XYZ file of C-alpha atoms in Angstrom:
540
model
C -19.530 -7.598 -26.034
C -16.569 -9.474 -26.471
C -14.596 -6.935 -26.952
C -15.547 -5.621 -23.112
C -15.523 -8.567 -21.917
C -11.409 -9.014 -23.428
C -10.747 -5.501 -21.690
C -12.481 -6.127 -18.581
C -9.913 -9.588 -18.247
C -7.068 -7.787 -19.555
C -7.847 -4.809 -16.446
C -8.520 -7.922 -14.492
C -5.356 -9.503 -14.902
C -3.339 -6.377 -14.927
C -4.500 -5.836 -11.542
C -3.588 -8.757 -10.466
C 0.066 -8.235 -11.483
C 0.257 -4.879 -9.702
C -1.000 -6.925 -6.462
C 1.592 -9.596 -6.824
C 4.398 -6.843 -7.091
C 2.953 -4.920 -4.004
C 3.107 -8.315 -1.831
C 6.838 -9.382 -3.533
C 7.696 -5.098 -2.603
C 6.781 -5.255 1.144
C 8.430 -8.983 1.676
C 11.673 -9.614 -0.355
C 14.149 -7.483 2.007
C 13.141 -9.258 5.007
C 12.737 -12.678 3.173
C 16.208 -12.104 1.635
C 18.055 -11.320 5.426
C 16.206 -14.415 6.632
C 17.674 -16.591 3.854
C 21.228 -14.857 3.864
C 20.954 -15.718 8.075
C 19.762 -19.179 7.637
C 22.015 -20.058 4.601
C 25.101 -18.539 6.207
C 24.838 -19.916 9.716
C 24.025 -23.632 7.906
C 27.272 -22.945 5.358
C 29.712 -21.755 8.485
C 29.072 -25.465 10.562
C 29.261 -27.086 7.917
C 32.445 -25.844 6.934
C 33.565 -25.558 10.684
C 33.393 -29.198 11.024
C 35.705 -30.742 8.836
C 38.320 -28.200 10.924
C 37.261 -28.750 14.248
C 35.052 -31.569 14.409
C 35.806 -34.558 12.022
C 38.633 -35.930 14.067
C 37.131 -35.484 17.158
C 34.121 -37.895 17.000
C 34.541 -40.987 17.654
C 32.044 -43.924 17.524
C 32.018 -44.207 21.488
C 31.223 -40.065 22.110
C 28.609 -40.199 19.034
C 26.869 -42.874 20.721
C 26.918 -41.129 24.099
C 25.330 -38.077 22.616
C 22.861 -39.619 20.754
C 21.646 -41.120 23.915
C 22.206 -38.578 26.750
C 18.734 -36.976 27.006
C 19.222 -33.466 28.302
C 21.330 -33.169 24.750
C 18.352 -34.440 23.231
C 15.463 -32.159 24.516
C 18.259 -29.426 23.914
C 19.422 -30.186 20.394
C 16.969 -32.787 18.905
C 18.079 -36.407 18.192
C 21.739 -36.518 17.222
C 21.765 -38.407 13.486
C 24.722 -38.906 11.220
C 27.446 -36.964 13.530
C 29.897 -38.558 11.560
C 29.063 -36.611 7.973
C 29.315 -32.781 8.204
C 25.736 -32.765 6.527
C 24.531 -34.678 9.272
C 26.141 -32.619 12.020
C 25.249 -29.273 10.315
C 21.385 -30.442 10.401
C 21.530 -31.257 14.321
C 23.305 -28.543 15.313
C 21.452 -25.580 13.374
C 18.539 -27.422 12.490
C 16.120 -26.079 15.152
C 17.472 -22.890 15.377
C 16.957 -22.319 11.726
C 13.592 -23.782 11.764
C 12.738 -21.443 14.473
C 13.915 -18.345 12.708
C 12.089 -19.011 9.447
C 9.150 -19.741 11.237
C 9.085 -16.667 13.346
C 9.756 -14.909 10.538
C 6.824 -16.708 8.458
C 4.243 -16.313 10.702
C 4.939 -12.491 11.396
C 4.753 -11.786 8.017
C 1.984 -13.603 7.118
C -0.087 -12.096 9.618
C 1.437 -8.146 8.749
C 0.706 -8.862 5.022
C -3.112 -9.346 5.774
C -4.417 -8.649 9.217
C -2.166 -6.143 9.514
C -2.837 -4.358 6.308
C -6.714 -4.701 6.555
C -6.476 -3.137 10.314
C -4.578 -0.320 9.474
C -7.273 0.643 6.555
C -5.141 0.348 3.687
C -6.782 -3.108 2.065
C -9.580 -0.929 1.529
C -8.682 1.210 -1.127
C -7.363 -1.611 -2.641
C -10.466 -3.881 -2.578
C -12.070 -0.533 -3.866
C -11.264 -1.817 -7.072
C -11.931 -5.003 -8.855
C -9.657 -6.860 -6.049
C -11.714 -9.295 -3.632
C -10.760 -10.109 -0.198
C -9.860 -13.692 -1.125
C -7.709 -12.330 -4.118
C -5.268 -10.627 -1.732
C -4.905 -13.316 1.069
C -4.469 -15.757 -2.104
C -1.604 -13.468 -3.454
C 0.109 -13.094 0.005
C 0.048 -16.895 0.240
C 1.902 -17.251 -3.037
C 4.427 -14.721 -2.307
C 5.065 -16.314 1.384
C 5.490 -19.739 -0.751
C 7.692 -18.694 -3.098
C 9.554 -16.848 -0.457
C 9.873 -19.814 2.008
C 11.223 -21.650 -1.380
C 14.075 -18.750 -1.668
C 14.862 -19.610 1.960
C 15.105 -23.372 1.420
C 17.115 -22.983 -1.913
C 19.694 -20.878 0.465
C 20.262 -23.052 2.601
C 20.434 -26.177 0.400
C 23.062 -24.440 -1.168
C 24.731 -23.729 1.118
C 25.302 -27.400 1.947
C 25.669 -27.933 -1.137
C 28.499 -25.571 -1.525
C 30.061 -26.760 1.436
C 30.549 -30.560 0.084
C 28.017 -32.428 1.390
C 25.848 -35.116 -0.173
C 23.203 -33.587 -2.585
C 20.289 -35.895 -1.344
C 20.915 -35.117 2.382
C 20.860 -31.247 1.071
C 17.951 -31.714 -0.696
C 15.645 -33.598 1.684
C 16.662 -30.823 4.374
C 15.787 -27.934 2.284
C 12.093 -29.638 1.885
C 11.922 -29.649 5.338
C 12.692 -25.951 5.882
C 10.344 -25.055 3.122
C 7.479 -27.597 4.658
C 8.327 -26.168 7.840
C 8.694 -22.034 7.027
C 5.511 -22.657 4.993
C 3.228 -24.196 7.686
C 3.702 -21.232 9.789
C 2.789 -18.825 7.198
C -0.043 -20.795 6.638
C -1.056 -20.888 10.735
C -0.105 -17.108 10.299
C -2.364 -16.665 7.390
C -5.436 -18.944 9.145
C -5.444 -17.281 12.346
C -5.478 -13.411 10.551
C -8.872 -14.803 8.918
C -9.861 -16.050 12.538
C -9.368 -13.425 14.859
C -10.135 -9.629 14.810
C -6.548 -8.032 15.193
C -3.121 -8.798 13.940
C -1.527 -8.288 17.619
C -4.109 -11.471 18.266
C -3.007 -13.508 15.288
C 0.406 -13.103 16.057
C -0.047 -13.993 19.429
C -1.952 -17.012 18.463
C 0.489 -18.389 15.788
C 3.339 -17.935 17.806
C 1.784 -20.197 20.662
C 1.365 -23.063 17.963
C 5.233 -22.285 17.136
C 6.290 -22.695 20.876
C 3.999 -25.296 21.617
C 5.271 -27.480 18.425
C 8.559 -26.702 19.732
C 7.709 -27.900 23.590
C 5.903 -31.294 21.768
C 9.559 -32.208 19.867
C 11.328 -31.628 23.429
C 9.103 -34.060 25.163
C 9.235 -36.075 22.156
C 12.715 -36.769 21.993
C 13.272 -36.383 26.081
C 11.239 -38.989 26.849
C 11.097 -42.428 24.768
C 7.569 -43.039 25.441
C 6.205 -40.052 24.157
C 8.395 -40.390 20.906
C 4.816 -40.544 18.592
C 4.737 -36.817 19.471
C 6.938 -36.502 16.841
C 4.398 -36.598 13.787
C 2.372 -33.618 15.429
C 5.310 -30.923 14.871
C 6.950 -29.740 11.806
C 9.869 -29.704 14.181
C 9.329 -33.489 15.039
C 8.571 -34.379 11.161
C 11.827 -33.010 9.684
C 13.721 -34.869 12.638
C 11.669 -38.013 11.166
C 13.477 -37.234 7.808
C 16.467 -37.576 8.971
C 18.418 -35.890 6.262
C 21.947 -37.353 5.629
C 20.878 -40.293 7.741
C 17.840 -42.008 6.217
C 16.794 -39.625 3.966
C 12.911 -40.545 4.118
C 10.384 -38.952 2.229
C 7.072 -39.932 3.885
C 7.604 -36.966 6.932
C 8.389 -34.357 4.029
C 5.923 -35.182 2.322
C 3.383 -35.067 5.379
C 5.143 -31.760 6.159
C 4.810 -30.181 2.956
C 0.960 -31.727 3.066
C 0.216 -29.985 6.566
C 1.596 -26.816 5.219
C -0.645 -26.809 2.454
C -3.309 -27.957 4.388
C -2.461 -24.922 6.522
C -2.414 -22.278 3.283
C -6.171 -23.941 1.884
C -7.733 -23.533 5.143
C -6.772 -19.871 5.573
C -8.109 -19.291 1.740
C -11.482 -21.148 2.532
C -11.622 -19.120 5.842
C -11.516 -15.688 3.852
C -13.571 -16.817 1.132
C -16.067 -16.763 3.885
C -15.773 -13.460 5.476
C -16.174 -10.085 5.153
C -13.713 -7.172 5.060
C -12.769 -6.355 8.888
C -14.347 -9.776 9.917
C -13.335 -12.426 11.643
C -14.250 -15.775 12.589
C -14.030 -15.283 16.255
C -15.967 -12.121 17.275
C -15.053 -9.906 20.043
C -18.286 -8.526 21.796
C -18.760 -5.262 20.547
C -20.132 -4.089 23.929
C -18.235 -5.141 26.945
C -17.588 -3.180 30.662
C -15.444 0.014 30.919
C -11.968 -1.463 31.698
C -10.426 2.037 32.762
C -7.735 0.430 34.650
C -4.148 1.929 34.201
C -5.970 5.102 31.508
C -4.906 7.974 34.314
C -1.712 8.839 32.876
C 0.864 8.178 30.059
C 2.863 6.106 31.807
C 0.025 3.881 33.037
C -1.251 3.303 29.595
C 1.984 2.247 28.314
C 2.233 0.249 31.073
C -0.862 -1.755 29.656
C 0.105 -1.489 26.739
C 3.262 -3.553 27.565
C 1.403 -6.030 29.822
C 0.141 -8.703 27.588
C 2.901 -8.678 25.450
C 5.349 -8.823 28.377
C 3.224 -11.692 29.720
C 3.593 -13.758 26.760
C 7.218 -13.337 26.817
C 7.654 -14.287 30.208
C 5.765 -17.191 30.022
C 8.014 -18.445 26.905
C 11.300 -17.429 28.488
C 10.521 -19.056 31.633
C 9.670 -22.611 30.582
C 12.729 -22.396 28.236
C 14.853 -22.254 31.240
C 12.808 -24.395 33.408
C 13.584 -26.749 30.916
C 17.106 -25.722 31.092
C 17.670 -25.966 34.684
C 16.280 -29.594 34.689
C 18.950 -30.895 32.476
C 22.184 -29.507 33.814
C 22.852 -32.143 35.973
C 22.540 -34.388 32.840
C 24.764 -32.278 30.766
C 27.395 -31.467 33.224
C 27.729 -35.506 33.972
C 27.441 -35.879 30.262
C 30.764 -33.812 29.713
C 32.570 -34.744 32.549
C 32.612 -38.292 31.118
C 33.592 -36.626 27.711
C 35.104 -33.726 28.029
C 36.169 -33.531 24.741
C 32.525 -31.905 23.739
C 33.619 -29.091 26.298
C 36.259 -28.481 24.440
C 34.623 -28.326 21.006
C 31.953 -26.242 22.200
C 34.521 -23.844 23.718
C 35.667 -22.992 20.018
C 32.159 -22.189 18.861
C 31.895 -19.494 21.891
C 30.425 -21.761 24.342
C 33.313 -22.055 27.367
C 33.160 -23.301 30.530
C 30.126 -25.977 30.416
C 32.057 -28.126 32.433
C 30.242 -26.422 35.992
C 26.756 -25.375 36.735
C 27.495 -21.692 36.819
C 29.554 -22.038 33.162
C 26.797 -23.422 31.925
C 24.486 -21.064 33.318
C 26.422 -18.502 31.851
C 26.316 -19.656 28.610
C 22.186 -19.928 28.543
C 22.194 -16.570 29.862
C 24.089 -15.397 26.791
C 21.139 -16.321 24.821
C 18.932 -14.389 27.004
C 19.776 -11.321 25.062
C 18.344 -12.274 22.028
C 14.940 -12.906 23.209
C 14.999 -9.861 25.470
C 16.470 -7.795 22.932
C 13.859 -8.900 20.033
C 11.378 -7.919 22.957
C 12.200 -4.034 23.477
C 12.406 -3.964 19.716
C 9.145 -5.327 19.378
C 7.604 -3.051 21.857
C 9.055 0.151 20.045
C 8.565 -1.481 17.097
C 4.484 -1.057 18.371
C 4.840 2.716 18.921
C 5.887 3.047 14.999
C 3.332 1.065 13.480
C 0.723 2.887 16.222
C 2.116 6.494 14.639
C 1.725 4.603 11.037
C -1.901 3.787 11.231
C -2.889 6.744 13.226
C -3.794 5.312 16.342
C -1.773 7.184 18.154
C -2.728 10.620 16.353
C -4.803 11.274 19.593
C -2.134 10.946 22.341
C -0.067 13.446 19.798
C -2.795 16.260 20.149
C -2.980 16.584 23.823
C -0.909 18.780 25.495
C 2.381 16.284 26.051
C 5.737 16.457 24.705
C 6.685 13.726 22.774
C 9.417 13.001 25.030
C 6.805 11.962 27.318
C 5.035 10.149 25.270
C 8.559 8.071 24.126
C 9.781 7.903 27.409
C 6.904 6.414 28.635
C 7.112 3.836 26.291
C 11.007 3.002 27.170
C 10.223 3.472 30.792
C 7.804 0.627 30.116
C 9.866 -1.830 27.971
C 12.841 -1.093 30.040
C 10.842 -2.537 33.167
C 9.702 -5.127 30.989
C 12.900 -5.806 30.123
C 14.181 -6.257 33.323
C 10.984 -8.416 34.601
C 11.710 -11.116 31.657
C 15.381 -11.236 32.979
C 13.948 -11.818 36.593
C 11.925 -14.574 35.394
C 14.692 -16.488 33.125
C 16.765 -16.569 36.487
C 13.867 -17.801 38.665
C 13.022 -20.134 36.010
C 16.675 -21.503 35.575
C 17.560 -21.838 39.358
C 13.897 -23.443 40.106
C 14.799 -26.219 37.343
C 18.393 -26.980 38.864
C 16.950 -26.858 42.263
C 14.412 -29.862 41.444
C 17.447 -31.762 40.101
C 19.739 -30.725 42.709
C 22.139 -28.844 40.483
C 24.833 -26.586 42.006
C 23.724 -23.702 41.439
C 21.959 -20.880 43.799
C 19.048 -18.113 42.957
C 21.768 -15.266 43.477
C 24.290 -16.870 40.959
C 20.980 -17.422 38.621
C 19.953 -13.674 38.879
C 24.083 -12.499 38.578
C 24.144 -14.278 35.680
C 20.610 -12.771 33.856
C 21.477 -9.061 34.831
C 24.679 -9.415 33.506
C 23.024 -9.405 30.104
C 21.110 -6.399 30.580
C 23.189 -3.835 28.871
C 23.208 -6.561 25.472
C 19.357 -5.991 25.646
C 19.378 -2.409 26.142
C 21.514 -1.511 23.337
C 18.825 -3.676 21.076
C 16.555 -0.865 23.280
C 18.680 1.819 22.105
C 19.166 1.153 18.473
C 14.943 0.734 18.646
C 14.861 4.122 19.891
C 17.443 5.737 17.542
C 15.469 4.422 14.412
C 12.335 5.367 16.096
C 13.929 8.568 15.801
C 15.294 8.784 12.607
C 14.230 6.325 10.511
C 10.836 4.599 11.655
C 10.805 2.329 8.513
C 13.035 -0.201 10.424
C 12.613 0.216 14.115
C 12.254 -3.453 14.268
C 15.220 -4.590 12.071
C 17.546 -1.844 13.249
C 16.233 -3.012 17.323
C 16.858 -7.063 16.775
C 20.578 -5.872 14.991
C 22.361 -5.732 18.269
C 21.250 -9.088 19.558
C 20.430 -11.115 16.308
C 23.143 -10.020 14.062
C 25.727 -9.457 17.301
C 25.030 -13.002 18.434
C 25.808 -14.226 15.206
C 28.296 -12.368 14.412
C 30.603 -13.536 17.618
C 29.504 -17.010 17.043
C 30.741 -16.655 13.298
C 33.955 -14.866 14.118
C 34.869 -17.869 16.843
C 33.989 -20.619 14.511
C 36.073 -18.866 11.238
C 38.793 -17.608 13.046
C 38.751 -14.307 12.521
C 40.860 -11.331 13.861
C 40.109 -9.754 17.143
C 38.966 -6.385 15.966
C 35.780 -8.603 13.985
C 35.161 -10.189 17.013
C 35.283 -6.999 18.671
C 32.406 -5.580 17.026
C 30.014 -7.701 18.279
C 28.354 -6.881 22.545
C 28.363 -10.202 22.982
C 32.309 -10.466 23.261
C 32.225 -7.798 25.934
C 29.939 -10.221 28.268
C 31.341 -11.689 30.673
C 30.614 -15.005 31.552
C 28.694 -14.840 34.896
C 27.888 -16.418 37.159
C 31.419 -18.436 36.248
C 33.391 -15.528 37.032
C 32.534 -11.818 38.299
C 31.314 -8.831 36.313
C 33.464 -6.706 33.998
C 32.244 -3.587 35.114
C 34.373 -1.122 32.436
C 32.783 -3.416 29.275
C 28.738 -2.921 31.537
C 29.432 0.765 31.452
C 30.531 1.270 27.933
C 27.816 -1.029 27.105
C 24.953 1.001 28.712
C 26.325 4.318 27.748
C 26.708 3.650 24.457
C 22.651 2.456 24.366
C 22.096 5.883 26.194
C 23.780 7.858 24.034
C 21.754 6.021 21.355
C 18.570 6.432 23.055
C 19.088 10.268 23.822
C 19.906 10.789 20.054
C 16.823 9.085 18.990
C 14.620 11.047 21.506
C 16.097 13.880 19.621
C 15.126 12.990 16.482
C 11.938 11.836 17.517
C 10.723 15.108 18.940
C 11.954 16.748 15.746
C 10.435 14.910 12.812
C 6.686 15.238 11.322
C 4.914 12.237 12.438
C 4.931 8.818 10.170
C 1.504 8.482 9.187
């Protein structure tokens, strides 16, 4: 007996171990991109400002930024601009929060929903695996992973010669921060019946924690917001400024909170569960099933919703503060000028500014078509699309449905960032008119529609990475050109990247040879991924 009993725990255990590798296997490239982006963007400011910035702050301008509010519902509170740790917090602080929290919550929700819809948790709870056994597993890995990302970027601050405390207390943060939304992403996989759902779900706490430190530090009275947001708690901290513990630590609490709750939520389910049922019996919806190109159309249609509805408060927001900013920096124009080396010219006028938001656009509608063909891969993956391939359609009308559909999607999320922007100057009374909003969102199209292409071409040819390969154009471009500003670097490097091709509308007029080469070269990539597309056995 106890000789059983020592092999059944040794097969136990050695299960175990083979679970922990799979979960380490399908995370550590992405978690290892997300701490090289995080770490290098935080070591390049902080390293930019002792060149650019440390003479050019005076006590007077850091006092009107920390006080202006548009800066502060754009940027967060503005502590310790005089210490490059300081200064490297505010200015990438949120966008790196964002990132690993994006990145968090879509893994955490692919790692378990995901796997359990597409049928392959249950071979491996065949065994002597349980359901809580793999969600616990996936927790740890996203833990430790979120802990890689924070050690990154602590070093790099590290590295760069600031103080060690301010370092330290920030990396908590991003940990505390990356691993509350795993933990949302894990809780709301064990609540609802679909990862698309959980996703969706997780990502609306993201934004809305987002929208909560806005208000927060917009509006004085509202300030108490601040303890209901990671993003608000890890402004609390104020690393290099105060230093204080007590948000971390109710960070790092929530986040674990966050991680139990999910584990007690799967504890209580079964396998293809979920807390919140769907009905199993509801009304034909039949709507837009006539053709291929009306079921991609529906397809795209929530998803294109959501997107919408996040771009276009963005720029609401947006549009309200440019009076603000552009009487910020015409009493200190100096900030014009600094932000003009980091690839941000011309905020000194409504349509420079404008121009400079819309250069942004790109990433979110880029990371949009990717996501969408993204969806086609992991629908050939799991076999849900299996039936669509065994009717009598060629599979470049079954692909070119889908593009015709993102690519209209596409262009209604540009539409409603330049509604959104002009209908937020308009209630301030910026200068700035609905035709000079929409110049300036179109102009961005062809960035978007080489992230389109790329999606297309690894669709194609290497359906593994139709996400990573999609977001390259617009994530890794858009860093990339705000890099090669910051560092200097030759023209060529700068060169590589779409976003130096833009040009900055509505400020001046189009460049109409750098719009063509733009769009032809994410034809050319599209056509070539078609082609490999309708040539390849199916991914499943």
């Amino acid at each position: 007996m106890t000789a059983a009993t020592l092999q059944l725990s040794t097969a136990t255990t050695a299960a175990g171990r083979a679970l922990s590798r799979l979960t380490v296997r399908q995370l550590r490239r992405s978690a290892a991109l997300v701490a090289l982006t995080a770490g290098g963007l935080t070591a390049v400011v902080a390293a930019q400002y002792q060149a650019t910035f440390a003479d050019a702050l005076d006590s007077e301008a850091m006092r009107a930024l920390t006080e202006n509010p548009a800066v502060r519902v754009l940027f967060g509170a503005a502590r310790a601009l005089d210490d490059p740790g300081g200064f490297t917090v505010w200015r990438t602080g949120t966008p790196v929060f964002v990132l690993c929290g994006l990145w968090a919550l879509l893994a955490a929700t692919r790692l378990t929903r995901g796997e359990e819809d597409s049928g392959r948790w249950d071979l491996l709870l065949a065994g002597r695996a349980r359901l809580l056994d793999l969600v616990t597993r996936s927790a740890v890995t996203l833990t430790l992973a979120a802990a890689a990302i924070a050690a990154g970027v602590g070093i790099a601050l590290t590295a760069t010669g600031t103080d060690t405390t301010g370092a330290l207390v920030h990396a908590l943060c991003v940990f505390g921060a990356t691993t509350a939304f795993a933990g949302t992403g894990l809780l709301t996989a064990q609540l609802l019946p679909s990862r698309s759902a959980a996703t969706g779900l997780a990502s609306a706490v993201l934004g809305v924690g987002l929208l909560l430190r806005m208000l927060a530090d917009g509006v004085s009275a509202l300030s108490w917001l601040t303890w209901f947001t990671p993003f608000g708690l890890a402004a609390r901290a104020a690393p290099y400024a105060g230093n204080h513990l007590a948000p971390v630590l109710i960070l790092i609490g929530a986040a674990a909170a966050s991680v139990l709750a999910a584990l007690a939520t799967a504890r209580r389910r079964e396998l293809g569960a979920a807390v919140i049922q769907v009905p199993d019996r509801r009304p034909a919806r039949t709507r837009l099933l006539g053709s291929v190109t009306g079921f991609a159309a529906r397809r795209a249609l929530a998803p294109t919703t959501g997107w919408a509805v996040g771009i276009a408060a963005y720029f609401l927001v947006i549009g309200a503060v440019i009076t603000s900013i552009l009487e910020f920096l015409t009493d200190k124009p100096r900030f014009a000028e600094l932000a003009a080396t980091a690839g941000f010219g011309g905020l000194g006028s409504a349509p420079g500014f404008a121009a400079a938001m819309f250069a942004l656009l790109a990433i979110p509608t880029g990371l949009y078509a990717a996501t969408r063909i993204a969806a086609v891969a992991a629908d050939e993956k799991t076999r849900r699309s299996t039936i669509l391939h065994s009717l009598p359609l060629s599979r470049y009308q079954l692909a070119g449905a889908e593009i015709a559909a993102t690519t209209t999607g596409i262009a209604i999320l540009l539409v409603t960032a330049a509604g959104s922007l002009w209908a937020g100057a308009a209630l301030t009374g910026a200068p700035l008119g609905p035709g000079q909003a929409l110049a300036g969102a179109v102009n961005i199209a062809p960035v978007a529609l080489l992230a389109l292409g790329a999606a297309v071409l690894a669709l194609g040819w290497y359906p593994n990475a139709v996400g990573a390969l999609g977001a390259l154009p617009v994530a890794g471009g858009f860093l990339l050109d705000v890099i090669a500003r910051s560092a200097g670097a030759p023209a060529w490097v700068l060169q590589i990247s779409p976003f130096a091709h833009l040009a900055p509308v509505p400020d001046t007029t189009p460049d109409p040879g750098a719009t063509l080469a733009l769009t032809a070269i994410a034809l050319a990539m599209t056509m070539a991924g078609l082609y490999g597309y309708t040539r390849r056995d199916l991914d499943n």
